[in-house]
Amino acid sequence: MKKSLLALAIGGLAIGMTEFSMMGLLPEIANDLKISIPKAGNFISTYALGVVVGAPLIVVFTHKYPPQKVLMSLMLLFTLFHTMFLLSPGYNTLLITRFLSGLPHGAFFGIGSVVATQLATKGKQAQAVSIMFAGLTTANLIGVPLTTYIGQISSWRISYTIIASLGLFTTLAIYLWVPKVAKSKDAKLTTQFAFFKTKLAWVLIALISIGTAGLFAWISYISPMMMEVALIPESNIPFIMTLVGLGMFLGNFVGGKIADTFEPSKAVGLSFTAMALCLVVVYFTVHIQWLAYTMALITGLVAFTIGAPLQMMLIKNAKGSELLAASAGQACFNIGNALGAFLGGIPLTLGFAANSPELVGAGMAIIGAFLAVAFMQMQNKQKNLSI
């Protein structure tokens, strides 16, 4: 089981690096293409759009096939599309290939999280999911600072060459280590879509899409905020990204433990509330350098306590539709990515300070917390009716 989860975590590492390295490399990409930072931010939104489109479509067309083979195919596509991206010559072709690069993301995490729960011992399913997501947080701890540094001293295209190579390595790891888990017993599309006929599903979709936008409003523009408001030199940005990654790495395991101990929806509501408070603190204190460093760590930790609880909310509430629901959750997470990058960039284009996206993010996180409360109330109402 450990090797199987390690293979999934390596895939999470590759995907985490491609998603979050863009945030650290925005200044370098903008300078290379001679475009503005907000325009370069479109690469974040475009990738997220690819995830949103790819997650449900890929699951719909592959749900009849063995999960191991689907996971391998997804990482081969990941490698191909990233190779196309790093070889693209101009802005428009980069946008297209960046969109394609996002297509396998959601389905990989969705299918991978369901496989992880099947491989886990009873009572430790959320912790198994958090091990897979540890690859994503390790990307922020090690991979993103590394690719940011490489992009600064040489070229951002070399950074994405490393990411594409990691996709190929993941394919081999899945082939060698992930067992041939049985495909879904009920492969009918009507069964897979049943979850989305419920009100709970749509509250959960809104909760993930809006609440997680708070995280991305913060991290999408963290480099310009640190350089322009905190006056931290560009050479220190990789260290900032390391602190963020360390926080995310720790927060992921905290979230997994909490989700196995308490009701996941309660954990989600508390996480979003804490995230909003962190972003408000960042807005008011980022000009103080030691606090800027400290809050990079704390905000990363708080933000990523959300991952495992959200996946468990999806899997537990979508009996018979686990694959599609878990993948749709990743699509929603990346709607949050796109919303955060887009809405967070608006105050920057209007001329406000580089820390202004934090207030946008705090507002989105608070909405997520309110939706988590609404979700719990709906759950309780359903339980009372069934008694």
GROMACS .gro file of C-alpha atoms in nm, residues 25 32 147 150-160:
model
   14
   25LEU     CA    1   0.750   3.231  -1.217
   32ASP     CA    2   1.017   3.694  -2.129
  147THR     CA    3   1.165   2.565  -1.031
  150ILE     CA    4   1.589   2.770  -1.190
  151GLY     CA    5   1.355   3.004  -1.378
  152GLN     CA    6   1.525   3.306  -1.225
  153ILE     CA    7   1.883   3.201  -1.307
  154SER     CA    8   1.817   3.044  -1.648
  155SER     CA    9   1.474   3.003  -1.809
  156TRP     CA   10   1.121   2.918  -1.698
  157ARG     CA   11   1.111   2.672  -1.991
  158ILE     CA   12   1.378   2.459  -1.821
  159SER     CA   13   1.159   2.452  -1.511
  160TYR     CA   14   0.873   2.308  -1.714
   0.00000   0.00000   0.00000
